[in-house]
PDB file of C-alpha atoms and ligand atoms in Angstrom:
ATOM      1  CA  MET A   1     -32.740  48.725 -15.817  1.00  0.00           C
ATOM      2  CA  ARG A   2     -35.788  47.327 -13.909  1.00  0.00           C
ATOM      3  CA  GLY A   3     -35.654  44.310 -11.937  1.00  0.00           C
ATOM      4  CA  LEU A   4     -35.126  42.460  -8.796  1.00  0.00           C
ATOM      5  CA  PHE A   5     -32.780  39.934  -7.313  1.00  0.00           C
ATOM      6  CA  VAL A   6     -34.293  37.192  -5.421  1.00  0.00           C
ATOM      7  CA  THR A   7     -31.958  35.679  -2.921  1.00  0.00           C
ATOM      8  CA  GLY A   8     -32.871  33.318   0.157  1.00  0.00           C
ATOM      9  CA  THR A   9     -31.846  32.511   3.651  1.00  0.00           C
ATOM     10  CA  ASP A  10     -30.791  29.090   2.389  1.00  0.00           C
ATOM     11  CA  THR A  11     -31.234  26.592  -0.200  1.00  0.00           C
ATOM     12  CA  GLY A  12     -34.770  25.306  -0.866  1.00  0.00           C
ATOM     13  CA  VAL A  13     -36.523  27.963   0.969  1.00  0.00           C
ATOM     14  CA  GLY A  14     -38.712  29.223  -2.149  1.00  0.00           C
ATOM     15  CA  LYS A  15     -36.414  31.377  -4.217  1.00  0.00           C
ATOM     16  CA  THR A  16     -37.766  29.838  -7.358  1.00  0.00           C
ATOM     17  CA  VAL A  17     -41.368  29.777  -6.521  1.00  0.00           C
ATOM     18  CA  LEU A  18     -41.250  33.510  -5.537  1.00  0.00           C
ATOM     19  CA  SER A  19     -39.495  34.447  -8.694  1.00  0.00           C
ATOM     20  CA  ALA A  20     -41.990  32.463 -10.868  1.00  0.00           C
ATOM     21  CA  ALA A  21     -44.689  33.748  -8.822  1.00  0.00           C
ATOM     22  CA  LEU A  22     -43.572  37.475  -9.398  1.00  0.00           C
ATOM     23  CA  LEU A  23     -42.962  36.763 -13.251  1.00  0.00           C
ATOM     24  CA  ALA A  24     -46.340  35.068 -13.729  1.00  0.00           C
ATOM     25  CA  ALA A  25     -48.124  37.984 -11.818  1.00  0.00           C
ATOM     26  CA  MET A  26     -46.275  40.386 -14.046  1.00  0.00           C
ATOM     27  CA  ALA A  27     -46.594  38.789 -17.072  1.00  0.00           C
ATOM     28  CA  ALA A  28     -50.455  38.277 -16.407  1.00  0.00           C
ATOM     29  CA  HIS A  29     -50.568  42.173 -16.101  1.00  0.00           C
ATOM     30  CA  GLY A  30     -49.101  42.882 -19.308  1.00  0.00           C
ATOM     31  CA  GLU A  31     -45.156  43.216 -18.320  1.00  0.00           C
ATOM     32  CA  ARG A  32     -42.787  42.124 -20.500  1.00  0.00           C
ATOM     33  CA  VAL A  33     -40.340  39.868 -18.343  1.00  0.00           C
ATOM     34  CA  SER A  34     -37.136  37.755 -18.449  1.00  0.00           C
ATOM     35  CA  ALA A  35     -35.205  35.843 -16.003  1.00  0.00           C
ATOM     36  CA  HIS A  36     -31.692  34.770 -15.119  1.00  0.00           C
ATOM     37  CA  LYS A  37     -30.248  31.955 -12.944  1.00  0.00           C
ATOM     38  CA  PRO A  38     -26.428  32.043 -12.796  1.00  0.00           C
ATOM     39  CA  ALA A  39     -26.202  28.265 -12.677  1.00  0.00           C
ATOM     40  CA  VAL A  40     -28.644  25.253 -12.274  1.00  0.00           C
ATOM     41  CA  THR A  41     -27.532  22.100 -10.207  1.00  0.00           C
ATOM     42  CA  GLY A  42     -29.263  18.780  -9.719  1.00  0.00           C
ATOM     43  CA  LEU A  43     -30.639  18.173 -13.111  1.00  0.00           C
ATOM     44  CA  ASP A  44     -29.673  14.418 -12.999  1.00  0.00           C
ATOM     45  CA  ASP A  45     -31.352  13.833  -9.715  1.00  0.00           C
ATOM     46  CA  PRO A  46     -34.587  15.867  -9.285  1.00  0.00           C
ATOM     47  CA  GLY A  47     -35.790  15.565  -5.750  1.00  0.00           C
ATOM     48  CA  ALA A  48     -32.513  15.036  -4.316  1.00  0.00           C
ATOM     49  CA  ASP A  49     -32.265  18.585  -2.910  1.00  0.00           C
ATOM     50  CA  ALA A  50     -35.248  20.360  -1.055  1.00  0.00           C
ATOM     51  CA  THR A  51     -37.382  20.527  -4.200  1.00  0.00           C
ATOM     52  CA  PRO A  52     -40.328  18.001  -4.361  1.00  0.00           C
ATOM     53  CA  ARG A  53     -40.122  15.567  -7.616  1.00  0.00           C
ATOM     54  CA  HIS A  54     -43.364  17.300  -9.049  1.00  0.00           C
ATOM     55  CA  TRP A  55     -41.759  20.788  -9.424  1.00  0.00           C
ATOM     56  CA  PRO A  56     -39.542  21.298 -12.706  1.00  0.00           C
ATOM     57  CA  ALA A  57     -36.120  22.350 -12.623  1.00  0.00           C
ATOM     58  CA  ASP A  58     -35.493  26.071 -11.712  1.00  0.00           C
ATOM     59  CA  HIS A  59     -34.856  27.277 -15.295  1.00  0.00           C
ATOM     60  CA  GLU A  60     -37.766  25.447 -16.597  1.00  0.00           C
ATOM     61  CA  LEU A  61     -40.103  27.039 -14.307  1.00  0.00           C
ATOM     62  CA  LEU A  62     -38.753  30.400 -14.454  1.00  0.00           C
ATOM     63  CA  GLY A  63     -38.970  29.897 -18.420  1.00  0.00           C
ATOM     64  CA  ALA A  64     -42.344  28.662 -18.459  1.00  0.00           C
ATOM     65  CA  ALA A  65     -43.257  31.744 -16.134  1.00  0.00           C
ATOM     66  CA  ALA A  66     -41.525  34.110 -18.199  1.00  0.00           C
ATOM     67  CA  GLY A  67     -42.807  32.890 -21.749  1.00  0.00           C
ATOM     68  CA  ILE A  68     -38.921  32.189 -22.761  1.00  0.00           C
ATOM     69  CA  SER A  69     -36.701  29.475 -23.485  1.00  0.00           C
ATOM     70  CA  ALA A  70     -35.471  27.569 -20.456  1.00  0.00           C
ATOM     71  CA  ASP A  71     -31.879  27.251 -21.781  1.00  0.00           C
ATOM     72  CA  GLU A  72     -31.749  31.128 -22.113  1.00  0.00           C
ATOM     73  CA  ILE A  73     -32.468  31.536 -18.363  1.00  0.00           C
ATOM     74  CA  ALA A  74     -29.568  29.608 -17.158  1.00  0.00           C
ATOM     75  CA  PRO A  75     -26.470  29.341 -19.195  1.00  0.00           C
ATOM     76  CA  LEU A  76     -24.674  27.225 -16.879  1.00  0.00           C
ATOM     77  CA  ARG A  77     -26.357  23.554 -16.126  1.00  0.00           C
ATOM     78  CA  TYR A  78     -25.123  20.600 -14.123  1.00  0.00           C
ATOM     79  CA  GLY A  79     -26.481  17.507 -13.092  1.00  0.00           C
ATOM     80  CA  PRO A  80     -25.129  16.243  -9.836  1.00  0.00           C
ATOM     81  CA  ALA A  81     -26.941  18.198  -6.836  1.00  0.00           C
ATOM     82  CA  VAL A  82     -24.153  19.789  -5.419  1.00  0.00           C
ATOM     83  CA  SER A  83     -23.076  23.552  -5.315  1.00  0.00           C
ATOM     84  CA  PRO A  84     -22.370  25.027  -8.642  1.00  0.00           C
ATOM     85  CA  MET A  85     -18.256  25.152  -8.019  1.00  0.00           C
ATOM     86  CA  LEU A  86     -18.119  21.696  -7.212  1.00  0.00           C
ATOM     87  CA  ALA A  87     -20.818  20.753 -10.015  1.00  0.00           C
ATOM     88  CA  ALA A  88     -18.385  22.562 -12.323  1.00  0.00           C
ATOM     89  CA  GLU A  89     -15.161  21.006 -11.221  1.00  0.00           C
ATOM     90  CA  LEU A  90     -16.882  17.498 -11.526  1.00  0.00           C
ATOM     91  CA  ALA A  91     -17.791  18.292 -15.246  1.00  0.00           C
ATOM     92  CA  GLY A  92     -13.943  19.537 -15.745  1.00  0.00           C
ATOM     93  CA  GLU A  93     -14.783  23.172 -15.844  1.00  0.00           C
ATOM     94  CA  THR A  94     -13.935  26.119 -13.644  1.00  0.00           C
ATOM     95  CA  LEU A  95     -16.556  28.457 -12.913  1.00  0.00           C
ATOM     96  CA  THR A  96     -14.939  32.045 -13.006  1.00  0.00           C
ATOM     97  CA  ALA A  97     -16.077  35.326 -11.749  1.00  0.00           C
ATOM     98  CA  THR A  98     -15.572  37.051 -15.276  1.00  0.00           C
ATOM     99  CA  ARG A  99     -17.917  34.319 -16.768  1.00  0.00           C
ATOM    100  CA  LEU A 100     -20.618  34.548 -14.375  1.00  0.00           C
ATOM    101  CA  LEU A 101     -20.491  38.481 -14.330  1.00  0.00           C
ATOM    102  CA  ALA A 102     -20.771  38.498 -18.006  1.00  0.00           C
ATOM    103  CA  ALA A 103     -23.615  36.133 -18.075  1.00  0.00           C
ATOM    104  CA  GLY A 104     -25.568  38.557 -15.355  1.00  0.00           C
ATOM    105  CA  ALA A 105     -24.675  41.588 -17.581  1.00  0.00           C
ATOM    106  CA  ALA A 106     -25.795  40.064 -20.608  1.00  0.00           C
ATOM    107  CA  ALA A 107     -29.032  39.010 -19.217  1.00  0.00           C
ATOM    108  CA  LEU A 108     -29.601  42.717 -18.054  1.00  0.00           C
ATOM    109  CA  SER A 109     -28.761  44.239 -21.173  1.00  0.00           C
ATOM    110  CA  ALA A 110     -30.774  41.987 -23.354  1.00  0.00           C
ATOM    111  CA  SER A 111     -33.675  42.542 -20.991  1.00  0.00           C
ATOM    112  CA  ASP A 112     -33.004  46.629 -21.294  1.00  0.00           C
ATOM    113  CA  ALA A 113     -32.935  46.026 -24.978  1.00  0.00           C
ATOM    114  CA  THR A 114     -36.219  44.288 -25.274  1.00  0.00           C
ATOM    115  CA  ASP A 115     -37.847  46.393 -22.644  1.00  0.00           C
ATOM    116  CA  ARG A 116     -38.262  43.532 -20.257  1.00  0.00           C
ATOM    117  CA  THR A 117     -38.433  43.398 -16.428  1.00  0.00           C
ATOM    118  CA  LEU A 118     -35.590  41.265 -15.342  1.00  0.00           C
ATOM    119  CA  ILE A 119     -35.817  38.525 -12.336  1.00  0.00           C
ATOM    120  CA  VAL A 120     -32.503  37.174 -11.186  1.00  0.00           C
ATOM    121  CA  GLU A 121     -32.754  33.969  -8.992  1.00  0.00           C
ATOM    122  CA  GLY A 122     -29.737  33.392  -6.793  1.00  0.00           C
ATOM    123  CA  VAL A 123     -28.109  30.113  -5.896  1.00  0.00           C
ATOM    124  CA  GLY A 124     -28.208  28.792  -2.309  1.00  0.00           C
ATOM    125  CA  GLY A 125     -28.145  31.974   0.069  1.00  0.00           C
ATOM    126  CA  LEU A 126     -26.481  35.414  -0.072  1.00  0.00           C
ATOM    127  CA  LEU A 127     -22.926  34.132   0.810  1.00  0.00           C
ATOM    128  CA  SER A 128     -22.842  31.149  -1.381  1.00  0.00           C
ATOM    129  CA  PRO A 129     -19.899  30.963  -3.617  1.00  0.00           C
ATOM    130  CA  LEU A 130     -20.290  30.945  -7.161  1.00  0.00           C
ATOM    131  CA  ALA A 131     -16.532  31.425  -8.252  1.00  0.00           C
ATOM    132  CA  ASP A 132     -13.262  31.568  -6.305  1.00  0.00           C
ATOM    133  CA  ASN A 133     -13.728  35.200  -5.756  1.00  0.00           C
ATOM    134  CA  LEU A 134     -17.555  35.704  -6.319  1.00  0.00           C
ATOM    135  CA  THR A 135     -20.440  35.299  -3.867  1.00  0.00           C
ATOM    136  CA  VAL A 136     -24.034  35.352  -4.808  1.00  0.00           C
ATOM    137  CA  CYS A 137     -24.004  38.781  -2.901  1.00  0.00           C
ATOM    138  CA  ASP A 138     -20.909  39.957  -5.188  1.00  0.00           C
ATOM    139  CA  LEU A 139     -23.166  39.488  -8.256  1.00  0.00           C
ATOM    140  CA  ALA A 140     -26.175  41.187  -6.879  1.00  0.00           C
ATOM    141  CA  VAL A 141     -24.028  44.144  -6.075  1.00  0.00           C
ATOM    142  CA  ALA A 142     -22.476  44.025  -9.303  1.00  0.00           C
ATOM    143  CA  LEU A 143     -26.069  43.756 -11.394  1.00  0.00           C
ATOM    144  CA  ARG A 144     -27.364  46.721  -8.863  1.00  0.00           C
ATOM    145  CA  LEU A 145     -30.840  45.269  -8.650  1.00  0.00           C
ATOM    146  CA  PRO A 146     -32.894  45.635  -5.442  1.00  0.00           C
ATOM    147  CA  LEU A 147     -32.956  42.562  -3.550  1.00  0.00           C
ATOM    148  CA  LEU A 148     -35.922  40.681  -2.313  1.00  0.00           C
ATOM    149  CA  ILE A 149     -35.129  37.868   0.375  1.00  0.00           C
ATOM    150  CA  ALA A 150     -37.247  34.480   0.387  1.00  0.00           C
ATOM    151  CA  ALA A 151     -37.262  32.992   3.972  1.00  0.00           C
ATOM    152  CA  ARG A 152     -39.157  30.334   5.802  1.00  0.00           C
ATOM    153  CA  PRO A 153     -42.059  31.152   7.868  1.00  0.00           C
ATOM    154  CA  GLY A 154     -41.231  28.672  10.433  1.00  0.00           C
ATOM    155  CA  LEU A 155     -38.827  28.049  13.318  1.00  0.00           C
ATOM    156  CA  GLY A 156     -35.355  29.261  12.967  1.00  0.00           C
ATOM    157  CA  THR A 157     -36.333  31.941  10.445  1.00  0.00           C
ATOM    158  CA  ILE A 158     -35.825  34.974  12.601  1.00  0.00           C
ATOM    159  CA  ASN A 159     -31.930  34.395  12.896  1.00  0.00           C
ATOM    160  CA  HIS A 160     -31.627  33.254   9.221  1.00  0.00           C
ATOM    161  CA  THR A 161     -33.438  36.197   7.850  1.00  0.00           C
ATOM    162  CA  LEU A 162     -31.787  38.969   9.943  1.00  0.00           C
ATOM    163  CA  LEU A 163     -28.211  37.351   9.229  1.00  0.00           C
ATOM    164  CA  THR A 164     -29.264  37.770   5.563  1.00  0.00           C
ATOM    165  CA  LEU A 165     -30.507  41.271   5.838  1.00  0.00           C
ATOM    166  CA  GLN A 166     -27.206  42.397   7.787  1.00  0.00           C
ATOM    167  CA  CYS A 167     -25.135  40.793   5.162  1.00  0.00           C
ATOM    168  CA  ALA A 168     -27.153  42.580   2.243  1.00  0.00           C
ATOM    169  CA  ARG A 169     -26.960  46.017   3.834  1.00  0.00           C
ATOM    170  CA  ALA A 170     -23.491  45.628   4.817  1.00  0.00           C
ATOM    171  CA  ALA A 171     -22.606  44.923   1.066  1.00  0.00           C
ATOM    172  CA  GLY A 172     -24.822  48.302  -0.095  1.00  0.00           C
ATOM    173  CA  LEU A 173     -27.748  46.229  -1.523  1.00  0.00           C
ATOM    174  CA  SER A 174     -31.052  47.843  -1.272  1.00  0.00           C
ATOM    175  CA  VAL A 175     -33.401  45.416   0.351  1.00  0.00           C
ATOM    176  CA  ARG A 176     -37.243  45.834  -1.139  1.00  0.00           C
ATOM    177  CA  ALA A 177     -38.647  43.131   1.170  1.00  0.00           C
ATOM    178  CA  VAL A 178     -38.710  39.704   3.029  1.00  0.00           C
ATOM    179  CA  VAL A 179     -41.306  37.401   1.565  1.00  0.00           C
ATOM    180  CA  LEU A 180     -41.976  34.519   3.812  1.00  0.00           C
ATOM    181  CA  THR A 181     -42.846  31.224   1.715  1.00  0.00           C
ATOM    182  CA  PRO A 182     -45.074  29.219   1.776  1.00  0.00           C
ATOM    183  CA  TRP A 183     -47.596  31.083   3.804  1.00  0.00           C
ATOM    184  CA  PRO A 184     -50.462  29.046   5.327  1.00  0.00           C
ATOM    185  CA  PRO A 185     -54.190  30.202   5.075  1.00  0.00           C
ATOM    186  CA  GLN A 186     -54.263  29.933   8.572  1.00  0.00           C
ATOM    187  CA  PRO A 187     -50.708  30.892  10.233  1.00  0.00           C
ATOM    188  CA  SER A 188     -49.925  29.736  13.679  1.00  0.00           C
ATOM    189  CA  ALA A 189     -49.041  32.038  16.529  1.00  0.00           C
ATOM    190  CA  LEU A 190     -45.404  31.081  15.686  1.00  0.00           C
ATOM    191  CA  GLU A 191     -45.374  31.996  12.134  1.00  0.00           C
ATOM    192  CA  ARG A 192     -47.365  35.512  12.864  1.00  0.00           C
ATOM    193  CA  SER A 193     -44.889  36.052  15.462  1.00  0.00           C
ATOM    194  CA  ASN A 194     -42.086  35.310  13.207  1.00  0.00           C
ATOM    195  CA  LEU A 195     -43.218  38.050  10.764  1.00  0.00           C
ATOM    196  CA  GLU A 196     -43.603  40.544  13.232  1.00  0.00           C
ATOM    197  CA  ALA A 197     -40.141  39.824  14.815  1.00  0.00           C
ATOM    198  CA  ILE A 198     -38.569  40.026  11.285  1.00  0.00           C
ATOM    199  CA  ALA A 199     -40.180  43.587  10.490  1.00  0.00           C
ATOM    200  CA  ARG A 200     -39.347  44.947  13.959  1.00  0.00           C
ATOM    201  CA  PHE A 201     -35.716  43.636  14.322  1.00  0.00           C
ATOM    202  CA  GLY A 202     -34.692  43.899  10.860  1.00  0.00           C
ATOM    203  CA  PHE A 203     -36.663  47.432  10.047  1.00  0.00           C
ATOM    204  CA  VAL A 204     -37.559  45.766   6.803  1.00  0.00           C
ATOM    205  CA  GLU A 205     -40.960  45.288   5.004  1.00  0.00           C
ATOM    206  CA  VAL A 206     -42.159  41.635   5.252  1.00  0.00           C
ATOM    207  CA  HIS A 207     -44.802  40.149   3.202  1.00  0.00           C
ATOM    208  CA  THR A 208     -45.968  36.695   2.546  1.00  0.00           C
ATOM    209  CA  LEU A 209     -46.607  34.347  -0.512  1.00  0.00           C
ATOM    210  CA  GLY A 210     -49.481  31.945  -0.244  1.00  0.00           C
ATOM    211  CA  ARG A 211     -49.051  28.254  -0.936  1.00  0.00           C
ATOM    212  CA  ALA A 212     -49.487  27.496  -4.774  1.00  0.00           C
ATOM    213  CA  SER A 213     -51.114  24.530  -5.559  1.00  0.00           C
ATOM    214  CA  GLY A 214     -48.854  23.470  -7.948  1.00  0.00           C
ATOM    215  CA  PRO A 215     -46.208  24.660 -10.499  1.00  0.00           C
ATOM    216  CA  GLU A 216     -48.841  25.816 -13.217  1.00  0.00           C
ATOM    217  CA  ILE A 217     -48.311  29.240 -14.111  1.00  0.00           C
ATOM    218  CA  ALA A 218     -52.203  30.293 -13.257  1.00  0.00           C
ATOM    219  CA  ALA A 219     -51.609  29.110 -10.048  1.00  0.00           C
ATOM    220  CA  LEU A 220     -48.422  30.855  -9.638  1.00  0.00           C
ATOM    221  CA  ALA A 221     -49.799  34.094 -11.049  1.00  0.00           C
ATOM    222  CA  ARG A 222     -52.541  33.974  -8.342  1.00  0.00           C
ATOM    223  CA  VAL A 223     -50.575  33.891  -5.420  1.00  0.00           C
ATOM    224  CA  GLY A 224     -47.761  36.346  -7.025  1.00  0.00           C
ATOM    225  CA  ALA A 225     -50.807  38.947  -7.648  1.00  0.00           C
ATOM    226  CA  GLU A 226     -50.847  39.723  -3.740  1.00  0.00           C
ATOM    227  CA  LEU A 227     -47.415  40.768  -3.887  1.00  0.00           C
ATOM    228  CA  PRO A 228     -46.662  44.800  -4.464  1.00  0.00           C
ATOM    229  CA  TRP A 229     -44.407  44.085  -7.165  1.00  0.00           C
ATOM    230  CA  ARG A 230     -45.415  47.355  -8.984  1.00  0.00           C
ATOM    231  CA  ARG A 231     -43.941  49.386  -6.045  1.00  0.00           C
ATOM    232  CA  TRP A 232     -40.912  47.136  -5.703  1.00  0.00           C
ATOM    233  CA  LEU A 233     -39.797  47.978  -9.188  1.00  0.00           C
ATOM    234  CA  GLY A 234     -41.216  51.722  -9.388  1.00  0.00           C
ATOM    235  CA  GLU A 235     -38.727  52.797  -6.431  1.00  0.00           C
ATOM    236  CA  ARG A 236     -35.379  53.844  -7.803  1.00  0.00           C
ATOM    237  CA  PRO A 237     -32.786  51.207  -6.986  1.00  0.00           C
ATOM    238  CA  ARG A 238     -30.116  52.536  -4.931  1.00  0.00           C
ATOM    239  CA  VAL A 239     -26.810  52.389  -7.003  1.00  0.00           C
ATOM    240  CA  ALA A 240     -24.409  49.987  -5.022  1.00  0.00           C
ATOM    241  CA  GLN A 241     -20.678  49.583  -5.888  1.00  0.00           C
ATOM    242  CA  ALA A 242     -19.290  46.736  -7.116  1.00  0.00           C
ATOM    243  CA  SER A 243     -16.513  44.977  -4.874  1.00  0.00           C
TER     244      SER A 243
HETATM  245  N1  LIG B   1     -45.469  29.786  -2.041  1.00  0.00           N
HETATM  246  C1  LIG B   1     -45.344  28.347  -2.241  1.00  0.00           C
HETATM  247  N2  LIG B   1     -46.302  27.540  -2.767  1.00  0.00           N
HETATM  248  C2  LIG B   1     -45.949  26.263  -3.066  1.00  0.00           C
HETATM  249  N3  LIG B   1     -44.779  25.480  -2.654  1.00  0.00           N
HETATM  250  C3  LIG B   1     -43.937  26.346  -2.068  1.00  0.00           C
HETATM  251  C4  LIG B   1     -43.961  27.688  -1.969  1.00  0.00           C
HETATM  252  N4  LIG B   1     -42.823  28.315  -1.369  1.00  0.00           N
HETATM  253  C5  LIG B   1     -41.962  27.217  -1.320  1.00  0.00           C
HETATM  254  N5  LIG B   1     -42.615  26.075  -1.569  1.00  0.00           N
HETATM  255  C6  LIG B   1     -41.904  24.641  -1.672  1.00  0.00           C
HETATM  256  O1  LIG B   1     -40.790  24.835  -1.714  1.00  0.00           O
HETATM  257  C7  LIG B   1     -39.944  23.858  -2.527  1.00  0.00           C
HETATM  258  C8  LIG B   1     -38.586  24.569  -2.749  1.00  0.00           C
HETATM  259  O2  LIG B   1     -38.728  25.719  -3.283  1.00  0.00           O
HETATM  260  P1  LIG B   1     -37.907  26.464  -4.356  1.00  0.00           P
HETATM  261  O3  LIG B   1     -37.695  25.349  -5.321  1.00  0.00           O
HETATM  262  O4  LIG B   1     -38.513  27.788  -4.681  1.00  0.00           O
HETATM  263  O5  LIG B   1     -36.504  26.824  -3.343  1.00  0.00           O
HETATM  264  P2  LIG B   1     -35.227  27.448  -3.913  1.00  0.00           P
HETATM  265  O6  LIG B   1     -34.797  28.405  -2.777  1.00  0.00           O
HETATM  266  O7  LIG B   1     -35.389  27.860  -5.210  1.00  0.00           O
HETATM  267  O8  LIG B   1     -34.271  26.264  -3.890  1.00  0.00           O
HETATM  268  P3  LIG B   1     -32.832  26.224  -4.621  1.00  0.00           P
HETATM  269  O9  LIG B   1     -31.767  26.486  -3.650  1.00  0.00           O
HETATM  270  O10 LIG B   1     -32.782  24.555  -4.820  1.00  0.00           O
HETATM  271  O11 LIG B   1     -33.013  27.002  -5.885  1.00  0.00           O
HETATM  272  C9  LIG B   1     -40.748  24.046  -3.494  1.00  0.00           C
HETATM  273  O12 LIG B   1     -40.510  23.001  -4.533  1.00  0.00           O
HETATM  274  C10 LIG B   1     -42.329  23.956  -3.056  1.00  0.00           C
HETATM  275  O13 LIG B   1     -42.744  22.530  -2.660  1.00  0.00           O
HETATM  276 MG1  LIG B   2     -34.133  27.910  -6.863  1.00  0.00          MG
END
């Protein structure tokens, strides 16, 4: 299997932009790609979360970047801008680990069968619950994909990122890199120092994703092209045990 799992230090930190930038950059180089998002919420109220209104919903942006239908990417879609568990409850449903794991496994085998590279975007942060006995971290472990961590460049990011790294490693996940996004053209002393501190204290590669001018695929491909995605995909993922 060939793919990456994109998590973040929080909601609204740039997971979708990073995932879409990777998909667009890969597709621009002839890579066949696909994407999966376990659940999307907030479709009734775009802009209620951290996402500005002019950015499309996650599955739409991922679908446009991957060149596949948005609905295929996120089988579970809800209106309210709340956690997936609460959104499901409000819709009179219960999210189960079985259902979410099966959807993730189906996305993996479909991309394997069609020789596509799969980018899975998590929900919220690594310990965000998806079902009673399933966190985003559990899903990443079960899918056995290497991890990228999207993080903010500014104040507070060192602690959030190191916590996420520690959690990922404790679960046996193989962390490819932390990606600070959006990285300004002229980073401040704080932003540069945050990057160095995360690399030094986290013993991790830290990369940056420039600010895309908007959700257009060409703009995403341009910023994504700076990332060493070939190397991230080429390394053999460490096999992790599902918990
Ligand atoms: N590299 C970037 N270029 C341009 N805008 C960015 C970039 N990174 C983050 N942003 C801004 O941050 C917002 C939130 O990013 P994004 O939607 O990717 O976060 P998320 O972690 O996927 O959120 P969610 O938890 O809702 O899925 C974007 O809508 C965009 O305005
Ligand atoms: Mg997102």
